[in-house]
mmCIF file of C-alpha atoms and ligand atoms in Angstrom:
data_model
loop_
_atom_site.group_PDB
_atom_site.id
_atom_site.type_symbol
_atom_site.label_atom_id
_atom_site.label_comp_id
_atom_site.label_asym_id
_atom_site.label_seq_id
_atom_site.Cartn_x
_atom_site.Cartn_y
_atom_site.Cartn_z
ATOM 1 C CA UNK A 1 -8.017 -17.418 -14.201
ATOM 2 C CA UNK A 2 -6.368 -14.700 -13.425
ATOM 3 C CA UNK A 3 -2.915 -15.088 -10.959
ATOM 4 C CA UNK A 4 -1.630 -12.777 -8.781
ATOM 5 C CA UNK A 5 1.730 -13.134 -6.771
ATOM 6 C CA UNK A 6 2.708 -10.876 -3.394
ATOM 7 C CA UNK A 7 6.328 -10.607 -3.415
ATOM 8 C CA UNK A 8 9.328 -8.530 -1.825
ATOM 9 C CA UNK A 9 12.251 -10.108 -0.337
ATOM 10 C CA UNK A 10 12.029 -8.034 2.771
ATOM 11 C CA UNK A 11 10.643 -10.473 5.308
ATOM 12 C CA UNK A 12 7.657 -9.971 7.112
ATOM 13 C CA UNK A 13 6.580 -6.787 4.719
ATOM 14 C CA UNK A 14 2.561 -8.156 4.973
ATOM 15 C CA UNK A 15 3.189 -10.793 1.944
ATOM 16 C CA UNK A 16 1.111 -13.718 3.649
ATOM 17 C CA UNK A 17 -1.577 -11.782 5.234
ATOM 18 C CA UNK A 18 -2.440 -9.426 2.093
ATOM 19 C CA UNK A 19 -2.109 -12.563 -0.044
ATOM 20 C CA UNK A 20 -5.188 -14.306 2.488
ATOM 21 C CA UNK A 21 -7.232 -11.092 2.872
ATOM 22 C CA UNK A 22 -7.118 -10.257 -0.705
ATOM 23 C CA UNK A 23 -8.122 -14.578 -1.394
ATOM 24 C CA UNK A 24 -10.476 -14.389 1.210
ATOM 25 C CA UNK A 25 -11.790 -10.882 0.070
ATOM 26 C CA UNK A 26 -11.992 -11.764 -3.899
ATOM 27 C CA UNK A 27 -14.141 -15.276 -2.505
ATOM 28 C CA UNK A 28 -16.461 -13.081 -0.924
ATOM 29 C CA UNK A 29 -17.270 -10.969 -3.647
ATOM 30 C CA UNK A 30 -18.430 -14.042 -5.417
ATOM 31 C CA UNK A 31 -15.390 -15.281 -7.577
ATOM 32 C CA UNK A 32 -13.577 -18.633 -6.863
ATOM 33 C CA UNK A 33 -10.132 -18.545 -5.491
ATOM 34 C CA UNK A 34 -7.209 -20.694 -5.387
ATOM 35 C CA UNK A 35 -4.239 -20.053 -2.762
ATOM 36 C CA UNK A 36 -1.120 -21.403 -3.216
ATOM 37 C CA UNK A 37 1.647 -21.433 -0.298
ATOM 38 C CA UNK A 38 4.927 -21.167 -2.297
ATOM 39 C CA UNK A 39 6.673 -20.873 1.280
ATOM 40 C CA UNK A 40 8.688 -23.280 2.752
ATOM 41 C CA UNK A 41 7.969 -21.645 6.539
ATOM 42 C CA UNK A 42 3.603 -22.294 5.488
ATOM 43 C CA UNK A 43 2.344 -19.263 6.919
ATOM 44 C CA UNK A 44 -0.351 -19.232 4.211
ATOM 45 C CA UNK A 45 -1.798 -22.528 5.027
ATOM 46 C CA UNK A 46 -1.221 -22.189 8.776
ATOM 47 C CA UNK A 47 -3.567 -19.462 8.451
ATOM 48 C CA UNK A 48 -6.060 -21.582 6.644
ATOM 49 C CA UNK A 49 -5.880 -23.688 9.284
ATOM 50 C CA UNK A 50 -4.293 -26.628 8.141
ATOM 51 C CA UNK A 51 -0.458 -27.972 8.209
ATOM 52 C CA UNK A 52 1.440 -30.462 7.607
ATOM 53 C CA UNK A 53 0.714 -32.630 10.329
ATOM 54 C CA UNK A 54 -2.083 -35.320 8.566
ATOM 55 C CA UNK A 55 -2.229 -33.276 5.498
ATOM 56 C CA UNK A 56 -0.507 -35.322 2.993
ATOM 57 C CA UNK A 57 -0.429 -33.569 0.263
ATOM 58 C CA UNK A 58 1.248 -29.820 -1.331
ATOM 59 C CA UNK A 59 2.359 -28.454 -4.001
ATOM 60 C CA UNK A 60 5.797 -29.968 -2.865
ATOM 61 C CA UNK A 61 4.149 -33.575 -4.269
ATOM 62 C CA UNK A 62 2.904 -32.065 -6.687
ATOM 63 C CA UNK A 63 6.242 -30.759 -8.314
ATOM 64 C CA UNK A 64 7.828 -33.667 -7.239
ATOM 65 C CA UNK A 65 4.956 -35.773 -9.756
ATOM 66 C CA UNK A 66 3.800 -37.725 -7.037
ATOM 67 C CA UNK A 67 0.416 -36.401 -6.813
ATOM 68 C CA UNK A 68 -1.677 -35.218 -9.659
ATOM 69 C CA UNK A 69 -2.492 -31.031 -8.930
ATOM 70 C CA UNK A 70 -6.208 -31.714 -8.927
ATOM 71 C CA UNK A 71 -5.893 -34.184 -5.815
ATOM 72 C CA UNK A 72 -3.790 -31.908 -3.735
ATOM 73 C CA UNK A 73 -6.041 -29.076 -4.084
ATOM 74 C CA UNK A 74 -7.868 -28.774 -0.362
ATOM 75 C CA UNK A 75 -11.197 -27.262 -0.192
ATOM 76 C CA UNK A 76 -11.262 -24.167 2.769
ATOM 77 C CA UNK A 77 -15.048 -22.796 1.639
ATOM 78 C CA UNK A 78 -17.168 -22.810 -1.066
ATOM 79 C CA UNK A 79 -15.386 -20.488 -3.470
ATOM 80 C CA UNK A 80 -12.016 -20.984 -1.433
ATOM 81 C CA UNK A 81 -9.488 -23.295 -2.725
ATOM 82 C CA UNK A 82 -5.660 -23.827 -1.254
ATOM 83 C CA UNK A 83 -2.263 -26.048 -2.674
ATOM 84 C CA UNK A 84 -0.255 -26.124 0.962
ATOM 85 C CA UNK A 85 3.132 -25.381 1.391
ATOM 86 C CA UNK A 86 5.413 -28.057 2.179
ATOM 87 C CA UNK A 87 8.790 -27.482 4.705
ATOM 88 C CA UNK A 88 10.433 -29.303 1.550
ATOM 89 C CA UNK A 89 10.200 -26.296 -0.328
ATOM 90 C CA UNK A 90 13.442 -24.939 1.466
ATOM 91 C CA UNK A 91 14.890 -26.653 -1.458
ATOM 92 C CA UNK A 92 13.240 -24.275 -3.725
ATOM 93 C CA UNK A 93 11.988 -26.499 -6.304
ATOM 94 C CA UNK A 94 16.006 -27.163 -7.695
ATOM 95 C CA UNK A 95 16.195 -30.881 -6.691
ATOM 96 C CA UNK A 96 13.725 -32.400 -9.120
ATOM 97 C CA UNK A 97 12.603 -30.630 -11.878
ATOM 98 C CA UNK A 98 13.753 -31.519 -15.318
ATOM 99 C CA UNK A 99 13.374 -28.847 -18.135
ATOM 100 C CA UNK A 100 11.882 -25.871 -18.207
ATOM 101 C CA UNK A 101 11.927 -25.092 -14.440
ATOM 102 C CA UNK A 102 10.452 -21.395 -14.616
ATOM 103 C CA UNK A 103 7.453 -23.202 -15.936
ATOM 104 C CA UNK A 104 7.125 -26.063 -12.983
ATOM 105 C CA UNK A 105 4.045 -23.766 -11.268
ATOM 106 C CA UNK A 106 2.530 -22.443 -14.762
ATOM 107 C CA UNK A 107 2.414 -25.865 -16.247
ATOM 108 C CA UNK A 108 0.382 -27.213 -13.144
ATOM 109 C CA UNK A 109 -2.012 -24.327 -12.267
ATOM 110 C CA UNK A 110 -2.825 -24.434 -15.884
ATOM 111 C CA UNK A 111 -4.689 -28.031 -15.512
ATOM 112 C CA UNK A 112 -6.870 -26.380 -13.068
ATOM 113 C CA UNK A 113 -7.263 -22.998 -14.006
ATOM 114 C CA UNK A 114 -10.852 -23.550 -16.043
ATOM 115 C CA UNK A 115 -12.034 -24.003 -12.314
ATOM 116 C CA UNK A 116 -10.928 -20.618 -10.573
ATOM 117 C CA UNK A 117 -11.352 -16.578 -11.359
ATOM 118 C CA UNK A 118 -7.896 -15.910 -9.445
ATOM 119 C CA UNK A 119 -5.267 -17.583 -8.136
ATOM 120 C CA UNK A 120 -3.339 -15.650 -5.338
ATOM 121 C CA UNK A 121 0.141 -17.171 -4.536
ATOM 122 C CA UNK A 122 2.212 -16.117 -1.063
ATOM 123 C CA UNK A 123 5.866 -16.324 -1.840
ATOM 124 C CA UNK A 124 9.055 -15.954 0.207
ATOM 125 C CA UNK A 125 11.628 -13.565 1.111
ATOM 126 C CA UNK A 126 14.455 -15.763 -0.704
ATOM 127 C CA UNK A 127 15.068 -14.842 -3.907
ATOM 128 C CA UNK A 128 14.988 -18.458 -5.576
ATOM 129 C CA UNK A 129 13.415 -20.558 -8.457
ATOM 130 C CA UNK A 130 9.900 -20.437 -6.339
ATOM 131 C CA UNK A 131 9.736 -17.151 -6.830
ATOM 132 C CA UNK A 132 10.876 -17.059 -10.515
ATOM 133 C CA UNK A 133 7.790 -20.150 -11.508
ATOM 134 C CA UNK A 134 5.696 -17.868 -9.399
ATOM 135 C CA UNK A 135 6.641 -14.417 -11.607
ATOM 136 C CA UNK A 136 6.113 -17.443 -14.743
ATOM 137 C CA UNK A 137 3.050 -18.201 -13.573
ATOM 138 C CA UNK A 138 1.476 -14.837 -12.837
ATOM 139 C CA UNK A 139 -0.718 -12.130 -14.818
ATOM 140 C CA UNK A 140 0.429 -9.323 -11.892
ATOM 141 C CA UNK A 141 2.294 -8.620 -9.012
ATOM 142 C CA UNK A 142 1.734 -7.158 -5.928
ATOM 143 C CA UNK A 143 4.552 -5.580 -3.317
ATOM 144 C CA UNK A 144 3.769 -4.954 0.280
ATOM 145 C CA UNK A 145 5.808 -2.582 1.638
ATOM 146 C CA UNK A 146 6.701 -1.452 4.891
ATOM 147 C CA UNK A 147 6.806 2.556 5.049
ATOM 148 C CA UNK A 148 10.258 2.850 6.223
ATOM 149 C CA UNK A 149 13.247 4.027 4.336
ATOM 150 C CA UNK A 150 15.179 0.596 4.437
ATOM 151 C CA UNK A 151 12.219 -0.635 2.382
ATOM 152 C CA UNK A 152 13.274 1.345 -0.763
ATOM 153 C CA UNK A 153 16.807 -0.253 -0.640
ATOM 154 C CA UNK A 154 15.714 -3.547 -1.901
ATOM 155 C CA UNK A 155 14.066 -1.889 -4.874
ATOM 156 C CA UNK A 156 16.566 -2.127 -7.381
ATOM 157 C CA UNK A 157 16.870 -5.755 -6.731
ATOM 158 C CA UNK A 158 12.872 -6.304 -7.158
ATOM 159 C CA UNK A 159 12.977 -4.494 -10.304
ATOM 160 C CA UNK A 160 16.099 -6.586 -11.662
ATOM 161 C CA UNK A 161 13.861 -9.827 -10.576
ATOM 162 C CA UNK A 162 10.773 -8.269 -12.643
ATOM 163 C CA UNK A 163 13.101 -7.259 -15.679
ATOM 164 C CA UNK A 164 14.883 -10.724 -15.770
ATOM 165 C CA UNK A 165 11.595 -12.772 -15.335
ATOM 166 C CA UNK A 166 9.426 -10.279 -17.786
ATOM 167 C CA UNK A 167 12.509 -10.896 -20.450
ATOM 168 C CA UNK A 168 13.035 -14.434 -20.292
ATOM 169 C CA UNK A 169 10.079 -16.351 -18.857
ATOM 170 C CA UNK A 170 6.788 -14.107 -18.961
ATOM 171 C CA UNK A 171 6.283 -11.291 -20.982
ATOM 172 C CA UNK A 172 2.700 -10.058 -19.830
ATOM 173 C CA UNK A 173 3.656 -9.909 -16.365
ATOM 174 C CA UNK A 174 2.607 -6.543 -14.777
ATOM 175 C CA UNK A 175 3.265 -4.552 -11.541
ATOM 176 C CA UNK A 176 -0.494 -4.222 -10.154
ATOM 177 C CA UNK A 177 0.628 -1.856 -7.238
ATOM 178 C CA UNK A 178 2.490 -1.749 -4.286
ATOM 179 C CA UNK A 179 0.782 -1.763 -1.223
ATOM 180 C CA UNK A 180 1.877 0.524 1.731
ATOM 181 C CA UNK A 181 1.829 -1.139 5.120
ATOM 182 C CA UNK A 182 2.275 1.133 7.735
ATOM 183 C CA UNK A 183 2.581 -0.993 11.038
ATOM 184 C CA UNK A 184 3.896 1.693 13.065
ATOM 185 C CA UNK A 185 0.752 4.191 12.620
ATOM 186 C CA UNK A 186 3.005 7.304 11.356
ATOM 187 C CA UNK A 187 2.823 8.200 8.116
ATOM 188 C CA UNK A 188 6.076 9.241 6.473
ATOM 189 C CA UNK A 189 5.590 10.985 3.805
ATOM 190 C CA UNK A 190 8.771 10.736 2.293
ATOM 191 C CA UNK A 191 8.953 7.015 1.929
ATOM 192 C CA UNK A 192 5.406 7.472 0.194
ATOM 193 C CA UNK A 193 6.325 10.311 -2.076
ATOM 194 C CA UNK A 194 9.203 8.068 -3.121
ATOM 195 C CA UNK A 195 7.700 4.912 -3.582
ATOM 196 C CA UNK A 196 5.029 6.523 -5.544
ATOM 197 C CA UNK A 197 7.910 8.028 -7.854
ATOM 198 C CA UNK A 198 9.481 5.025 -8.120
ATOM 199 C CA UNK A 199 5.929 3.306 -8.982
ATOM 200 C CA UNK A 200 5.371 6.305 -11.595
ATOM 201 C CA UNK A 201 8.537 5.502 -13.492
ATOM 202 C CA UNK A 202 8.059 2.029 -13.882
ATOM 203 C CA UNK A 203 4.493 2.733 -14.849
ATOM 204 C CA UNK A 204 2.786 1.005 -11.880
ATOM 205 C CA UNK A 205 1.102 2.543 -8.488
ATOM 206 C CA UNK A 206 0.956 2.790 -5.200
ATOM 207 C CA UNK A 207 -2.503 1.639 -4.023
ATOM 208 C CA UNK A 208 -4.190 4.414 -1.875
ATOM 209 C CA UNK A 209 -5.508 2.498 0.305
ATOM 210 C CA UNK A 210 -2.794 2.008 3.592
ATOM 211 C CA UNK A 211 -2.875 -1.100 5.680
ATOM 212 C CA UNK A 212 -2.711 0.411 9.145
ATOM 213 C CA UNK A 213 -1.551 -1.496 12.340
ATOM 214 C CA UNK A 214 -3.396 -3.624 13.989
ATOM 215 C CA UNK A 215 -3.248 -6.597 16.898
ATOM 216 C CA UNK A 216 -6.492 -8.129 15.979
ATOM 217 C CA UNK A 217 -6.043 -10.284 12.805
ATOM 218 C CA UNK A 218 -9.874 -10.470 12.245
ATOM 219 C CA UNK A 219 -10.190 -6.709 12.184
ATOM 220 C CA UNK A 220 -7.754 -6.359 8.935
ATOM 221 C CA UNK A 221 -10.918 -8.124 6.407
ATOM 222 C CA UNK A 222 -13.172 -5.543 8.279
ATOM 223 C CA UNK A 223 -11.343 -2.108 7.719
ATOM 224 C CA UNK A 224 -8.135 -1.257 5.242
ATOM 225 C CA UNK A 225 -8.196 -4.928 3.832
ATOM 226 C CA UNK A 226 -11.807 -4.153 2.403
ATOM 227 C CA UNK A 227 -11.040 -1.233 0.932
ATOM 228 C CA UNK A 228 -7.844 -2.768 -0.573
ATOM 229 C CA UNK A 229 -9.827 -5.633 -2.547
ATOM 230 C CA UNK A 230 -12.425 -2.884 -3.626
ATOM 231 C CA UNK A 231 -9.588 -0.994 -5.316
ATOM 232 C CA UNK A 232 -7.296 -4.244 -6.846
ATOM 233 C CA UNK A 233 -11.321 -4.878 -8.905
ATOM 234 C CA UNK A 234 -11.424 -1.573 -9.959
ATOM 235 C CA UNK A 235 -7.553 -1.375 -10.881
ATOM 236 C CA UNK A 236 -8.542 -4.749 -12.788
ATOM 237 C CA UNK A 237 -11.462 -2.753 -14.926
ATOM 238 C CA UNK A 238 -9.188 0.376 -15.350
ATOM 239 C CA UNK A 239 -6.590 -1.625 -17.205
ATOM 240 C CA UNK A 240 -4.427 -4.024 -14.364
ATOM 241 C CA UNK A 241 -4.267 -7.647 -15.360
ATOM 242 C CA UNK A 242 -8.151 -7.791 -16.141
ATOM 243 C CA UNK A 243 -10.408 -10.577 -15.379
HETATM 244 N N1 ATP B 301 -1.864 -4.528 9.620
HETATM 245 C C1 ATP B 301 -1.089 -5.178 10.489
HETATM 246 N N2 ATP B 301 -0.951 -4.699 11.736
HETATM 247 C C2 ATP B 301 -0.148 -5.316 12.622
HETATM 248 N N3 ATP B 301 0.537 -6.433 12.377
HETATM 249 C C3 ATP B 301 0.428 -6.958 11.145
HETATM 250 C C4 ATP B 301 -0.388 -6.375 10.144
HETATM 251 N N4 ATP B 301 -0.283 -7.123 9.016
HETATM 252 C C5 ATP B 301 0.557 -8.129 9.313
HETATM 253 N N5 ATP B 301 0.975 -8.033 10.580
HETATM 254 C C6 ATP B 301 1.911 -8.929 11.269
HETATM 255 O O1 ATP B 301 3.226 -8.686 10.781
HETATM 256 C C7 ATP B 301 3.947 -9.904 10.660
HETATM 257 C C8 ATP B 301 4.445 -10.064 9.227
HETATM 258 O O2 ATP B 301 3.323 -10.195 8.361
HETATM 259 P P1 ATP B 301 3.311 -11.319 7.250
HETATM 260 O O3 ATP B 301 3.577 -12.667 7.858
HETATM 261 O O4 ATP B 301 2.046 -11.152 6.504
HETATM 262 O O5 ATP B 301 4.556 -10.864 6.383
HETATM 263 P P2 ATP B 301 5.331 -11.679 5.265
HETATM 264 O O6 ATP B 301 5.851 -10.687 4.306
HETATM 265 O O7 ATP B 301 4.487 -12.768 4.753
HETATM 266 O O8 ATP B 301 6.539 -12.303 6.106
HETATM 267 P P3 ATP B 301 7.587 -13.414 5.615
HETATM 268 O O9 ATP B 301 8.573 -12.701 4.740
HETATM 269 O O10 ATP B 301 8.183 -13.926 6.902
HETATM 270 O O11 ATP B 301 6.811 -14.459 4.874
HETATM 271 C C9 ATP B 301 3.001 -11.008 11.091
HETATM 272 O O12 ATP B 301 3.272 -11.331 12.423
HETATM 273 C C10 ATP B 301 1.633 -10.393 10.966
HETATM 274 O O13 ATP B 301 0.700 -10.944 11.871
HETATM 275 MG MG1 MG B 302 4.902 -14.819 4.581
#
């Protein structure tokens, strides 16, 4: 299993849609995905159409060792897999895990990873442990972006995260790409040029494809979003994360 994380602690930069379309896209293609909402606010699973109301179980139980991973796993499709999010997870995972607490998400997805290709995990803007056992848990990482010049401020901060995590918790964790979202339909070409700098120094890239605005969620798997998965498998055969 390979497991991929969208992260940037910009909010609303695409993290939870990218992280369904490329789930969503991968499970079409054939392989068998697991989606794990790391978010406290459950965007992810809202968008798999569950919540929290009569759904008893997330990951929140599952760190909390009340629930065995296996049984909180909810089936979306054949091929489709999700762990919900849990409005507990505001806590960020501090309040009960003993040990090794980078590990908390690695050690579970690991009992279940035999069963899955990838695992795609939506994280959120807060810089916090969830994110950290996310980076632990991961084989690559994947930054939406919004093309705007305030996006290239937080930068330095994503690359301290990476640094920290790749240094003390993970070693084989990888940038696979950051992924331009440009919501307002202009192109500019500065922000690109120095994102794709920025990627080129750090020995990552900026995927070509560009998620363009749109107001009709379904259209996004149809257009850009396609496109996108198609490039993240052949990224994976030229040398990302693999399969
Ligand atoms: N291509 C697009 N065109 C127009 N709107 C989009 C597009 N992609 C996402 N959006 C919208 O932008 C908003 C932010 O997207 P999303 O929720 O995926 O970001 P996020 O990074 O997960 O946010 P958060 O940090 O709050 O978790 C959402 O309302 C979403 O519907
Ligand atoms: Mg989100």
């Amino acid at each position: 299993m390979k497991t991929i994380t969208f992260m940037n602690q910009l909010g609303g930069t695409g993290k939870t849609t990218s992280a369904w379309a490329l789930g969503t896209g991968l499970q079409k293609k054939g392989y068998k995905v697991l989606l794990v909402d790391l978010d406290c606010h459950r965007n992810l699973t809202s968008r798999a159409g569950l919540d929290q109301k009569g759904v008893a179980d997330s990951i929140y139980e599952v760190f909390q060792g009340k629930v065995d991973v296996e049984n909180a796993i909810y089936f979306l499709n054949p091929g489709l897999d999700i762990l919900i999010g849990s409005l507990h997870l505001f806590g960020a995972g501090q309040e009960f895990v003993q040990g090794n607490k980078e590990a908390m998400l690695k050690e579970q997805l690991e009992k279940v990873q035999t069963g899955y290709d990838y695992c795609i995990i939506d994280t959120e803007s807060r810089i916090n442990l969830l994110l950290v056992s996310a980076l632990t848990a991961s084989d690559g990482v994947i930054i939406p972006m919004q093309d705007e010049e305030y996006a290239l401020n937080v930068m330095e901060d994503l690359m301290k995260i990476m640094d920290y995590v790749t240094k003390e918790c993970n070693p084989i964790l990888k940038i696979e790409g950051f992924l331009m979202m440009n919501f307002r339909k202009v192109v500019p070409q500065e922000v690109l040029l120095r994102t794709e700098e920025i990627a080129k120094q750090i020995g990552t890239k900026v995927f070509h494809t560009i998620i363009r605005s749109t107001v009709r969620a379904e259209e996004l798997a149809l257009c850009d979003y396609k496109n996108f998965v198609e490039e993240f498998l052949e990224n994976q055969k030229e040398g990302g994360t693999g399969q």
